[in-house]
Amino acid sequence: MEFDVVFEKQKEGGYTVYVPALPGCISEGNTKASALKNIKEAISLYLKPQA
């Protein structure tokens, strides 16, 4: 499954990244690469069935 993500560069440094198709699925990182890694984990947790 693939999702579009949106990166926003922050004034204080780093990036915020979110998934428009998944409300509330948001993460951040010091670099685009770390933000992408973090949002992949956030997507996985978002889609994980609740026990």
Short mmCIF file of C-alpha atoms in Angstrom, two decimals:
data_model
loop_
_atom_site.label_atom_id
_atom_site.label_comp_id
_atom_site.label_asym_id
_atom_site.label_seq_id
_atom_site.Cartn_x
_atom_site.Cartn_y
_atom_site.Cartn_z
CA MET A 1 0.00 0.00 0.00
CA GLU A 2 1.35 3.44 -0.94
CA PHE A 3 0.44 6.86 0.40
CA ASP A 4 1.35 10.38 -0.63
CA VAL A 5 3.16 12.31 2.09
CA VAL A 6 3.69 16.04 2.53
CA PHE A 7 6.91 17.48 3.96
CA GLU A 8 6.97 20.89 5.62
CA LYS A 9 10.33 22.48 6.46
CA GLN A 10 10.23 24.00 9.95
CA LYS A 11 11.74 27.42 10.76
CA GLU A 12 13.54 26.00 13.78
CA GLY A 13 14.99 23.18 11.67
CA GLY A 14 13.87 19.75 10.67
CA TYR A 15 10.76 18.59 8.87
CA THR A 16 7.18 17.77 9.71
CA VAL A 17 5.60 15.13 7.48
CA TYR A 18 2.00 14.00 7.25
CA VAL A 19 -0.28 11.75 5.22
CA PRO A 20 -3.33 13.62 3.86
CA ALA A 21 -5.25 10.35 3.35
CA LEU A 22 -4.76 9.33 7.01
CA PRO A 23 -6.08 12.08 9.32
CA GLY A 24 -3.82 12.57 12.33
CA CYS A 25 -0.96 10.54 10.86
CA ILE A 26 1.94 12.93 11.36
CA SER A 27 5.60 12.72 12.29
CA GLU A 28 8.82 14.70 12.14
CA GLY A 29 12.55 14.36 11.75
CA ASN A 30 15.76 16.39 11.65
CA THR A 31 16.25 15.47 7.98
CA LYS A 32 13.89 14.48 5.17
CA ALA A 33 15.31 10.95 5.37
CA SER A 34 14.63 10.63 9.10
CA ALA A 35 11.17 12.19 8.70
CA LEU A 36 10.37 9.66 5.96
CA LYS A 37 11.58 6.78 8.15
CA ASN A 38 9.44 8.06 11.03
CA ILE A 39 6.29 8.53 8.93
CA LYS A 40 6.62 4.98 7.58
CA GLU A 41 6.52 3.75 11.18
CA ALA A 42 3.61 6.08 11.96
CA ILE A 43 1.66 4.72 8.96
CA SER A 44 2.29 1.17 10.12
CA LEU A 45 1.00 1.99 13.61
CA TYR A 46 -1.96 3.92 12.21
CA LEU A 47 -3.06 0.96 10.11
CA LYS A 48 -2.42 -1.66 12.81
CA PRO A 49 -5.69 -3.19 14.02
CA GLN A 50 -6.64 -2.19 17.55
CA ALA A 51 -6.61 -5.10 20.00
#
